[in-house]
């Protein structure tokens, strides 16, 4: 009998682009000729709720809710009373606004920006503060931001009147966060379905009836998807007990590694860990095979009333080159909505626009950071994909989705692979836009950053974490603040936006180090080499070195008990006894202002309500770190690439003191301007010939040593030529040393 699989992401993740897990699995199943259908139920539920029909229903529900048996709304907040009073305006505008955010109705931006089209509630109160920010935004962006505030007002209404667990990118998240015990989630699942549950289950019912799968796979990336995953599984178990149900994804991979609560298996038949391809292939075999001894790969299941972990398959995981190209078919790619929640350039990229998601390398090539879950396979097992195969996958996905934007979702993209990928993109003349996560390491030279920009890289994000060299060493980050400054400068000058992940409250971090860290961040923004950032408070996880060996890092675990359900976040006490929570507001408020290029002259004390020590960082630390002397040393193995075109040439004769010699003028045209260089005829002719050989469209890449050898078969003193003014001019216009 033919096995059909149904893969879903339950509500809610992102509004603007599908979470890629099911697309990765579908792509793999295609290589095995296994039929599958996928759905992102999150976007489908959102579109049902945020529609004329959905709002009409919810407004009616709010006024007849059991808490409010009559349309008397006096016990509601003034904000919700206002929204209910304006309900006709919301019902009238909702479909047009959603179409606008889907990119189907761009002219509506003009009306939205006049600010008398959308009904406004409390979310618009922040607008006056942000007015100055819109100077840098066009009409479409401003309209997207206003439309986002409008949706958030409706969301506040839903939370108060319809379903307290609602959130755009998460649902009932608190039930999934640190849920050591399954009790609370189990109890919630015994209650009557909420209104949002009924919308979800009506979509699910229709799909299950149409597809009639044998195996139902639910990907749970985050705690905010967990409740809906269980609710979906519960409905299928009750109505289609013959369908086998499995859970995989980021949440079980990190949280459910010590699962023992049998009640979980009232909802699921299987829970798989880590890379999904081989576990799913073995599940398909187990479901369809009549063999008594079935093979499983990293799979929890129920046996004789007990939870058992089976890993008896002898098959190895698939290599990255064997897993196929992610397949986005079945997903409603034209229905996702782009929102601009806050005017943070990197967060805006997360939530605005459609991105095809791909991975350059499985795992992390560094794999040492002590706060990170480096003991788990998805980080520990490092395996890069060849650049040519990556480009094949990119071309396939462009053809399928019609979108040429790519977000490489790597833990940290390796610089050598980024270089190879950029060269391959340029060689194939692909017009793509891409961004990824990196480590700020010294391999990112000025020239490599220029190459990445030329290939379509528009942004990178990386962990500066704690801007203190002592703590960076303790974290085992492998970088220094000075090095980070140089790398962010190289990217910024190449025109690539840089976002830094910042951390506070790391074990043993002193108040002085927190303040010094803030001063470093202030200087990075002030000199203009960082465009975006976000402060995260340190969280201790079970699979990180800090979680496994807390005594090495000066922390004491508060509890050693392992719950029967989720285990990842660990409560701990830092021996310094510092309350790091109190720094949160000041760090975030200062960063918000620095990102907008203001308040650099404020005293650091101005950001905090309590007394802080003065910073010990020199006010010119970052500026001084960026001062460099000219390096007249090129490695023999360095690769030399020319991004420009073929020059136009002219000859003329130069005379001096009775001597004359032939000269050559080379005129180059790049996308923005034209420029010329002059040199003697023999060097000029060699240069024209060599630029043809080292142009980026050629598959052979020449090294500095090869160029030198070639030059010196005809001419003398290559170094003198290489460091001359004409070659330096070419260096500014796309002659790269990599």
XYZ file of C-alpha atoms in Angstrom:
738
model
C 0.000 0.000 0.000
C 1.291 3.443 -0.916
C 2.454 5.497 2.094
C 1.419 9.109 2.049
C 2.839 11.527 4.609
C 1.290 14.746 5.867
C 3.789 17.228 7.362
C 2.712 20.297 9.324
C 4.104 23.218 11.283
C 1.437 24.011 13.908
C 0.563 27.610 14.904
C 2.444 29.933 15.226
C 5.913 30.815 13.894
C 6.596 33.627 11.413
C 4.005 35.553 9.437
C 6.266 36.462 6.502
C 7.883 33.189 5.515
C 7.356 29.475 6.215
C 9.522 27.770 8.818
C 11.694 25.490 6.638
C 11.643 22.152 8.515
C 8.806 20.544 6.550
C 10.262 21.840 3.240
C 13.598 20.165 4.117
C 11.850 16.858 4.895
C 9.661 17.021 1.776
C 12.791 17.666 -0.319
C 14.391 14.555 1.192
C 11.256 12.418 0.666
C 11.278 13.466 -3.013
C 14.697 11.786 -3.409
C 13.064 8.550 -2.186
C 9.929 8.945 -4.345
C 7.789 9.040 -1.207
C 4.623 11.100 -1.625
C 4.072 13.853 0.935
C 1.958 16.964 1.445
C 2.979 19.819 3.753
C 1.109 22.709 5.372
C 1.960 25.682 7.562
C -1.192 25.767 9.660
C 0.028 28.931 11.399
C -0.419 31.238 8.408
C -3.686 29.496 7.499
C -5.157 30.103 10.967
C -3.950 33.750 10.976
C -5.632 34.416 7.612
C -8.909 32.903 8.887
C -8.805 35.019 12.077
C -7.720 38.250 10.376
C -10.477 38.410 7.778
C -13.886 40.057 7.526
C -15.577 36.815 8.536
C -13.069 36.056 11.320
C -13.318 39.499 12.924
C -17.118 39.556 12.666
C -17.201 36.229 14.502
C -14.693 37.306 17.177
C -16.427 40.622 17.886
C -19.728 38.741 18.299
C -17.977 36.222 20.551
C -16.472 38.979 22.722
C -19.821 40.508 23.536
C -21.534 37.164 24.233
C -18.582 35.510 25.974
C -19.419 33.673 29.208
C -17.420 36.303 31.091
C -19.611 38.949 29.437
C -23.031 37.299 28.969
C -24.589 40.561 27.727
C -23.116 43.147 25.387
C -22.309 45.165 28.542
C -18.553 45.746 28.168
C -17.910 47.875 31.257
C -15.528 45.372 32.811
C -13.220 45.477 29.763
C -10.159 47.744 29.579
C -10.750 51.156 27.961
C -8.548 50.058 25.048
C -10.728 47.021 24.287
C -13.896 49.081 24.710
C -12.493 51.456 22.083
C -11.741 48.578 19.670
C -15.259 47.164 20.150
C -16.754 50.612 19.528
C -14.766 50.792 16.266
C -15.506 47.206 15.219
C -17.226 48.231 11.958
C -14.071 50.119 10.926
C -11.921 47.065 11.649
C -14.270 44.747 9.719
C -14.359 47.190 6.797
C -10.546 47.554 6.495
C -9.134 44.130 7.455
C -9.203 42.364 4.047
C -7.625 45.346 2.277
C -4.852 45.611 4.903
C -4.028 41.879 4.737
C -3.872 42.054 0.914
C -1.533 45.064 1.225
C 0.757 43.166 3.619
C 0.745 40.232 1.169
C 2.114 42.614 -1.478
C -1.082 42.502 -3.547
C -2.420 45.972 -2.909
C 0.547 48.425 -2.874
C -1.511 51.554 -3.638
C -3.233 51.235 -0.237
C 0.025 52.536 1.312
C -0.906 56.079 0.281
C -4.186 55.896 2.183
C -2.698 54.179 5.242
C -0.022 56.896 5.520
C -2.650 59.645 5.658
C -3.487 58.212 9.099
C -7.257 58.578 8.798
C -7.884 55.209 7.153
C -7.015 52.731 9.914
C -8.787 52.720 13.283
C -6.180 53.365 15.994
C -5.986 51.975 19.533
C -3.198 51.815 22.140
C -0.398 50.455 19.906
C -0.422 53.756 18.001
C 0.483 55.663 21.181
C 4.176 54.981 20.507
C 3.942 56.619 17.070
C 4.936 60.101 18.166
C 8.199 58.749 19.575
C 8.892 56.974 16.288
C 7.903 59.821 13.992
C 11.503 60.839 13.408
C 12.389 57.270 12.399
C 10.048 57.408 9.424
C 12.213 60.068 7.834
C 14.394 57.193 6.699
C 11.480 54.998 5.591
C 9.562 55.186 2.337
C 5.772 55.237 2.010
C 5.509 51.439 1.673
C 7.577 50.871 4.824
C 5.723 53.451 6.876
C 2.399 51.954 5.765
C 3.627 48.447 6.675
C 4.575 49.679 10.136
C 1.187 51.374 10.677
C -0.629 48.273 9.389
C 1.435 46.166 11.814
C 0.363 48.373 14.758
C -3.253 47.953 13.584
C -2.865 44.141 13.632
C -1.264 44.312 17.075
C -4.256 46.297 18.373
C -6.540 43.511 17.104
C -4.188 40.987 18.722
C -4.565 42.795 22.110
C -8.336 42.550 21.700
C -8.098 38.792 20.950
C -5.942 38.232 24.065
C -8.405 40.060 26.317
C -11.710 38.855 24.873
C -11.203 35.659 22.864
C -8.089 33.691 23.833
C -5.514 34.778 26.431
C -2.885 32.484 24.875
C -2.828 34.191 21.476
C 0.387 35.679 20.039
C 1.393 36.273 16.396
C 4.501 34.104 16.453
C 3.627 31.828 19.360
C 0.574 30.213 20.928
C 0.221 29.215 24.600
C 4.001 29.568 24.831
C 4.106 29.514 28.640
C 2.788 25.916 28.534
C 5.867 24.907 26.527
C 8.493 26.983 28.334
C 10.405 25.089 31.021
C 7.621 22.507 31.221
C 9.511 20.020 33.408
C 6.131 18.520 34.191
C 3.520 17.620 31.578
C 0.694 18.275 34.088
C -0.262 21.822 33.094
C -0.203 21.125 29.357
C -2.102 17.853 29.853
C -4.751 19.654 31.893
C -5.125 22.361 29.222
C -5.682 19.627 26.611
C -8.561 18.169 28.677
C -10.437 21.497 28.429
C -12.844 22.325 25.618
C -10.980 23.601 22.511
C -10.578 27.386 22.434
C -11.951 29.463 19.566
C -8.503 29.450 17.912
C -8.323 25.665 18.398
C -11.629 25.284 16.553
C -10.286 27.317 13.615
C -7.123 25.174 13.557
C -9.038 21.900 13.822
C -11.498 22.819 11.055
C -8.521 23.374 8.672
C -6.865 20.164 9.886
C -10.083 18.148 9.399
C -10.390 19.280 5.804
C -6.737 18.404 5.091
C -6.777 14.981 6.736
C -9.968 14.033 4.876
C -8.458 15.089 1.537
C -4.945 13.663 1.987
C -5.764 10.530 4.035
C -2.151 10.071 5.182
C -0.713 6.946 6.775
C 1.835 8.958 8.745
C 1.246 12.435 10.219
C 4.461 14.332 11.047
C 4.358 17.441 13.232
C 7.399 19.710 13.367
C 7.665 21.654 16.635
C 10.445 24.245 16.359
C 9.628 26.343 19.454
C 7.729 26.225 22.784
C 5.069 28.450 21.149
C 4.133 25.610 18.746
C 3.867 22.887 21.370
C 0.269 23.291 22.581
C -1.115 23.408 19.010
C 0.963 20.354 18.086
C -0.639 18.362 20.922
C -4.104 19.742 20.108
C -3.699 18.664 16.440
C -2.391 15.227 17.408
C -5.232 14.779 19.926
C -7.869 15.468 17.255
C -6.288 13.081 14.723
C -5.887 10.321 17.369
C -9.554 10.632 18.304
C -10.963 10.791 14.781
C -8.428 8.742 12.780
C -6.830 6.267 15.229
C -5.254 4.323 12.328
C -2.981 7.265 11.361
C 0.434 7.095 13.066
C 1.647 10.419 14.475
C 5.231 11.561 15.060
C 6.791 14.746 16.488
C 10.219 16.111 15.558
C 11.948 19.495 15.375
C 13.867 21.968 17.502
C 11.711 21.677 20.651
C 11.971 17.893 21.132
C 15.652 17.989 20.029
C 16.557 20.257 22.935
C 13.796 19.765 25.525
C 12.581 16.157 25.317
C 15.830 14.175 25.424
C 14.959 12.575 28.783
C 11.228 12.084 28.164
C 9.510 9.517 30.402
C 5.866 10.658 30.874
C 3.634 7.962 29.307
C 0.733 10.411 28.876
C 2.599 12.059 25.973
C 1.921 8.868 23.998
C -1.839 9.311 24.301
C -1.212 11.939 21.593
C 1.867 10.757 19.691
C 3.091 7.353 18.560
C 6.684 8.489 18.045
C 9.013 11.347 18.928
C 12.255 11.561 16.949
C 15.429 13.484 17.817
C 18.042 15.391 15.775
C 18.272 15.121 11.957
C 14.892 13.890 10.773
C 15.679 12.143 7.473
C 16.839 8.706 8.628
C 14.447 8.505 11.647
C 11.503 9.263 9.321
C 12.652 6.755 6.707
C 12.844 4.085 9.425
C 9.389 5.112 10.737
C 7.921 4.638 7.256
C 9.505 1.169 7.164
C 8.185 0.387 10.658
C 4.644 1.535 9.816
C 4.506 -0.418 6.544
C 6.550 -3.503 7.511
C 5.169 -6.685 9.056
C 8.550 -7.567 10.638
C 8.399 -8.332 14.353
C 11.691 -6.558 15.203
C 11.409 -3.056 13.782
C 14.331 -0.690 13.261
C 14.229 2.828 14.697
C 16.659 5.745 14.647
C 16.700 8.047 17.730
C 12.997 7.457 18.434
C 10.899 7.472 21.625
C 7.829 5.204 21.664
C 5.635 3.312 24.097
C 6.378 -0.367 24.711
C 4.593 -2.457 27.353
C 3.215 0.711 28.934
C 6.661 2.340 29.295
C 8.451 5.062 27.333
C 11.464 3.550 25.575
C 14.183 5.145 23.431
C 15.022 3.038 20.380
C 18.151 3.532 18.304
C 18.624 0.010 16.914
C 18.910 0.983 13.234
C 22.355 0.255 11.797
C 21.897 2.787 8.996
C 23.966 5.985 9.087
C 22.498 9.467 8.809
C 22.434 10.941 5.325
C 25.202 13.272 4.195
C 24.125 16.833 3.412
C 24.772 16.187 -0.289
C 22.167 13.368 -0.215
C 19.204 15.085 1.457
C 17.838 16.860 -1.631
C 16.710 20.441 -2.166
C 14.102 21.900 0.221
C 10.709 21.763 -1.526
C 8.258 24.581 -0.772
C 5.412 23.290 -2.954
C 1.991 22.999 -1.191
C 2.839 26.043 0.982
C 0.815 29.190 0.296
C 3.827 31.326 -0.636
C 1.746 34.219 -1.970
C -0.332 34.414 1.230
C 2.400 35.240 3.793
C 2.278 38.734 5.238
C 5.237 41.099 5.656
C 5.155 43.188 8.806
C 7.466 45.824 10.303
C 7.070 45.614 14.074
C 9.979 47.766 15.227
C 12.395 49.927 13.340
C 15.337 47.573 13.973
C 17.030 46.785 10.653
C 17.781 43.111 11.399
C 14.465 42.284 13.091
C 12.804 43.932 10.131
C 14.535 41.392 7.826
C 13.178 38.555 9.982
C 9.599 39.735 9.623
C 9.507 41.534 6.259
C 9.777 39.750 2.911
C 9.864 36.110 1.824
C 13.130 34.217 2.282
C 14.037 30.802 0.929
C 15.821 29.050 3.799
C 18.941 26.985 3.136
C 21.920 25.678 5.103
C 25.540 26.053 4.005
C 26.818 23.615 6.608
C 25.265 21.235 9.110
C 26.387 22.099 12.640
C 28.951 24.677 13.751
C 32.587 24.620 12.595
C 33.659 26.311 15.866
C 31.512 24.324 18.310
C 33.130 25.592 21.523
C 30.988 28.429 22.954
C 30.245 27.506 26.541
C 26.660 28.883 26.643
C 25.658 26.891 23.535
C 24.167 23.355 23.262
C 27.388 22.058 21.672
C 26.852 18.514 22.966
C 23.857 18.069 20.625
C 24.227 16.690 17.095
C 22.666 19.652 15.321
C 25.651 21.754 16.485
C 28.310 19.124 17.194
C 28.268 17.301 13.832
C 29.831 19.742 11.360
C 29.433 18.981 7.664
C 29.633 21.628 4.920
C 27.870 21.420 1.547
C 29.879 21.985 -1.666
C 29.364 25.489 -3.136
C 28.335 24.112 -6.544
C 25.624 21.938 -4.957
C 24.426 24.911 -2.873
C 24.096 26.986 -6.057
C 22.233 24.135 -7.784
C 19.790 24.116 -4.860
C 19.438 27.906 -4.984
C 18.614 27.819 -8.718
C 16.098 25.014 -8.148
C 14.373 26.959 -5.365
C 14.257 30.191 -7.402
C 12.558 28.271 -10.221
C 10.077 26.731 -7.773
C 9.223 29.689 -5.522
C 9.851 32.648 -7.834
C 11.807 34.237 -4.950
C 15.529 35.000 -5.131
C 16.075 35.968 -1.464
C 17.954 33.438 0.696
C 18.426 33.234 4.446
C 21.178 30.723 5.258
C 20.115 29.438 8.665
C 23.549 28.206 9.777
C 24.720 28.209 13.388
C 27.767 30.025 11.966
C 28.530 30.054 8.247
C 32.195 29.106 7.571
C 34.194 31.942 5.880
C 35.901 29.604 3.347
C 32.534 28.206 2.255
C 31.017 31.708 2.075
C 33.900 32.688 -0.216
C 33.399 29.625 -2.438
C 29.640 30.236 -2.556
C 30.102 33.916 -3.475
C 32.511 32.997 -6.297
C 30.081 30.364 -7.602
C 27.125 32.831 -7.507
C 29.186 35.398 -9.457
C 30.431 32.747 -11.908
C 26.842 31.703 -12.662
C 25.728 35.353 -12.861
C 22.888 34.767 -10.394
C 21.032 37.848 -9.156
C 20.293 36.834 -5.552
C 20.007 38.511 -2.145
C 21.241 36.631 0.901
C 22.160 36.926 4.591
C 23.430 34.617 7.294
C 24.898 34.188 10.772
C 28.691 34.307 11.256
C 31.483 34.389 13.837
C 33.366 37.695 13.815
C 36.691 36.126 12.961
C 39.716 37.650 11.274
C 39.209 35.668 8.026
C 36.600 38.316 7.120
C 39.067 40.682 5.485
C 38.080 43.844 3.645
C 38.385 42.014 0.299
C 36.357 38.976 1.362
C 33.572 41.311 2.557
C 33.628 43.091 -0.846
C 33.350 39.722 -2.613
C 30.394 38.668 -0.423
C 28.658 41.993 -1.121
C 29.207 41.595 -4.873
C 27.527 38.158 -4.740
C 24.375 39.581 -3.101
C 25.132 39.349 0.641
C 23.272 42.231 2.298
C 23.601 41.447 6.007
C 25.337 39.278 8.588
C 24.525 38.655 12.234
C 27.032 37.408 14.761
C 27.551 36.953 18.474
C 29.620 39.652 20.124
C 27.925 38.299 23.278
C 29.710 40.078 26.148
C 31.964 42.889 24.900
C 34.685 42.016 27.425
C 37.859 40.117 26.527
C 37.921 38.230 29.879
C 34.384 36.935 29.359
C 34.886 36.233 25.646
C 37.780 34.001 26.693
C 35.609 32.303 29.354
C 32.869 31.798 26.737
C 35.583 30.345 24.444
C 34.313 32.583 21.658
C 37.693 32.672 19.938
C 37.490 36.414 19.224
C 38.475 39.687 20.925
C 36.548 42.971 20.981
C 39.287 44.568 18.834
C 38.928 41.819 16.239
C 35.139 42.171 16.210
C 35.567 45.918 15.578
C 37.813 45.285 12.557
C 35.461 42.696 11.067
C 32.342 44.831 11.552
C 34.244 47.743 9.956
C 35.149 45.549 6.942
C 31.532 44.486 6.431
C 30.152 48.004 6.965
C 32.591 49.589 4.507
C 31.649 46.932 1.937
C 27.972 47.906 2.379
C 26.891 44.803 4.320
C 24.693 45.464 7.366
C 25.947 44.031 10.688
C 23.746 42.865 13.572
C 25.343 41.849 16.882
C 23.839 39.462 19.404
C 24.730 40.873 22.834
C 24.557 39.052 26.144
C 24.420 40.157 29.775
C 24.311 38.185 32.996
C 26.933 35.594 31.954
C 28.216 33.628 35.005
C 30.714 35.671 37.082
C 30.035 38.820 35.020
C 30.568 41.805 37.299
C 28.611 45.063 37.257
C 31.791 46.770 36.006
C 31.982 44.342 33.059
C 28.328 44.949 32.159
C 28.930 48.721 32.083
C 32.215 48.335 30.150
C 30.379 46.078 27.706
C 27.754 48.788 27.167
C 30.533 51.358 26.559
C 32.103 49.078 23.906
C 28.712 48.743 22.212
C 28.183 52.533 22.383
C 31.534 53.099 20.652
C 30.849 50.466 17.959
C 27.642 52.312 17.026
C 29.230 55.757 17.386
C 32.008 55.031 14.872
C 29.325 53.601 12.566
C 30.511 49.992 12.227
C 27.460 48.341 13.797
C 23.944 48.966 12.511
C 21.796 46.673 14.628
C 21.939 44.752 17.889
C 19.900 42.979 20.532
C 20.630 42.284 24.219
C 19.747 38.776 25.487
C 19.971 37.751 29.127
C 22.100 34.630 29.648
C 20.058 31.430 30.081
C 21.623 28.206 31.302
C 20.751 25.107 29.282
C 21.265 21.448 30.103
C 23.330 20.579 27.019
C 25.832 23.454 27.182
C 29.229 23.272 28.940
C 27.932 25.729 31.592
C 24.942 23.445 32.217
C 27.051 20.283 32.303
C 29.989 21.629 34.374
C 28.536 24.557 36.375
C 31.296 24.497 38.995
C 33.839 25.573 36.337
C 31.825 28.733 35.701
C 31.024 29.821 39.242
C 27.342 28.856 39.224
C 25.302 26.492 41.369
C 22.346 24.586 39.877
C 19.219 25.191 41.928
C 17.738 21.820 41.095
C 19.040 18.506 39.822
C 15.642 16.874 39.408
C 14.919 15.745 35.905
C 11.285 16.172 34.972
C 9.372 13.499 33.096
C 8.684 15.914 30.254
C 10.825 18.866 29.087
C 14.376 19.447 30.305
C 16.591 22.202 28.971
C 16.468 25.510 30.858
C 18.111 25.242 34.274
C 17.576 27.551 37.253
C 20.889 28.513 38.827
C 22.526 30.859 41.321
C 25.538 32.944 40.282
C 28.080 33.089 43.126
C 28.506 36.848 42.508
C 24.912 37.316 43.737
C 24.308 40.130 41.222
C 20.733 40.805 40.097
C 21.289 41.014 36.338
C 17.567 41.561 35.610
C 17.771 45.177 36.717
C 20.124 46.073 33.840
C 17.653 44.909 31.179
C 15.711 48.143 30.666
C 18.755 50.456 30.552
C 20.698 48.222 28.162
C 17.761 47.920 25.765
C 16.762 51.596 25.892
C 20.313 52.805 25.219
C 20.680 50.353 22.331
C 17.414 51.539 20.764
C 18.796 55.084 20.695
C 22.268 54.081 19.493
C 20.683 52.180 16.578
C 19.064 55.432 15.496
C 22.364 57.299 15.687
C 21.534 59.445 18.726
C 22.427 59.927 22.414
C 26.105 58.925 22.084
C 27.020 61.883 24.309
C 24.801 60.742 27.201
C 26.558 59.560 30.355
C 26.066 55.793 30.774
C 24.567 56.583 34.195
C 21.663 58.355 32.403
C 20.304 54.991 31.178
C 19.905 53.522 34.676
C 17.710 54.429 37.665
C 20.313 53.118 40.107
C 23.975 53.945 40.725
C 26.463 52.325 38.355
C 30.281 52.509 38.306
C 32.089 54.636 35.708
C 33.366 52.713 32.687
C 37.050 51.759 32.634
C 37.147 51.651 28.824
C 39.091 54.433 27.095
C 36.690 56.692 25.125
C 38.725 56.010 21.955
C 39.201 52.243 22.407
C 37.296 51.216 19.261
C 38.578 54.161 17.173
C 42.178 53.250 18.079
C 41.566 49.555 17.345
C 40.676 50.474 13.758
C 43.900 52.394 13.037
C 46.080 50.179 10.843
C 49.281 50.545 8.897
C 49.387 49.597 5.208
C 50.223 45.912 4.802
C 52.750 45.300 2.007
C 52.645 41.585 2.455
C 50.549 39.336 0.243
C 50.624 35.577 0.932
C 51.902 33.511 -1.992
C 48.795 31.285 -1.734
C 46.303 34.201 -1.669
C 43.682 33.969 -4.412
C 43.430 36.938 -6.785
C 40.046 37.741 -8.375
C 38.890 40.581 -10.646
C 35.228 41.625 -10.265
C 35.331 44.328 -12.946
C 34.986 44.207 -16.710
C 37.307 44.423 -19.694
C 38.965 47.855 -20.114
C 39.034 50.043 -23.212
C 42.656 50.738 -24.187
C 44.503 53.622 -25.840
C 48.193 54.147 -26.544
C 50.252 57.322 -26.457
C 53.937 58.228 -26.474
C 55.567 59.950 -23.540
C 58.838 61.885 -23.942
C 61.286 63.179 -21.383
C 64.842 64.532 -21.869
C 65.069 63.215 -25.431
C 63.836 59.744 -24.516
C 60.399 58.495 -25.512
C 58.436 55.368 -24.605
C 54.984 53.984 -25.269
C 52.299 54.278 -22.615
C 48.867 52.788 -22.279
C 45.617 54.199 -20.830
C 43.090 51.661 -19.524
C 39.524 52.965 -19.099
C 37.204 50.907 -16.906
C 33.440 51.262 -16.492
C 31.869 49.878 -13.356
C 28.182 50.111 -12.373
C 28.562 53.532 -10.787
C 31.399 55.350 -12.505
C 34.313 55.246 -14.935
C 37.998 55.517 -14.063
C 41.335 55.315 -15.863
C 44.836 54.102 -15.047
C 48.065 54.679 -16.951
C 51.172 52.505 -17.197
C 53.859 51.612 -19.677
C 52.748 49.582 -22.690
C 54.314 46.229 -21.740
C 52.855 46.256 -18.191
C 49.507 47.474 -19.549
C 49.248 44.666 -22.100
C 50.184 42.073 -19.467
C 47.545 43.516 -17.125
C 44.781 43.435 -19.783
C 45.599 39.773 -20.510
C 45.789 38.771 -16.847
C 42.492 40.519 -15.920
C 40.794 38.261 -18.487
C 42.300 35.220 -16.766
C 41.456 36.246 -13.198
C 37.936 37.523 -13.920
C 35.403 36.062 -11.522
C 33.500 34.308 -14.329
C 36.425 31.911 -14.931
C 36.386 28.603 -13.099
C 40.177 28.581 -12.519
C 41.309 30.848 -9.704
C 44.889 32.123 -9.790
C 47.101 32.616 -6.747
C 49.418 35.543 -6.082
C 52.387 33.199 -6.719
C 51.010 32.244 -10.147
C 50.515 35.898 -11.105
C 54.047 36.736 -10.007
C 55.497 33.813 -12.000
C 53.485 34.809 -15.095
C 54.563 38.476 -14.819
C 58.235 37.618 -14.360
C 58.381 35.452 -17.503
C 57.935 38.702 -19.485
C 58.834 41.565 -17.127
C 60.795 42.352 -13.964
C 60.033 43.210 -10.347
C 56.451 42.124 -9.815
C 56.249 43.530 -6.252
C 57.104 47.032 -7.475
C 54.295 46.745 -10.039
C 51.809 45.134 -7.612
C 52.101 47.887 -5.001
C 52.094 50.704 -7.603
C 49.469 53.472 -7.819
C 47.584 52.002 -10.860
C 47.167 48.589 -9.159
C 46.102 50.298 -5.915
C 43.399 52.085 -7.926
C 42.209 48.711 -9.268
C 42.179 47.390 -5.680
C 39.537 50.018 -4.889
C 37.395 48.907 -7.828
C 37.242 45.133 -7.499
C 40.736 43.614 -7.690
C 40.506 41.349 -4.642
C 43.082 39.403 -2.636
C 41.298 36.497 -0.927
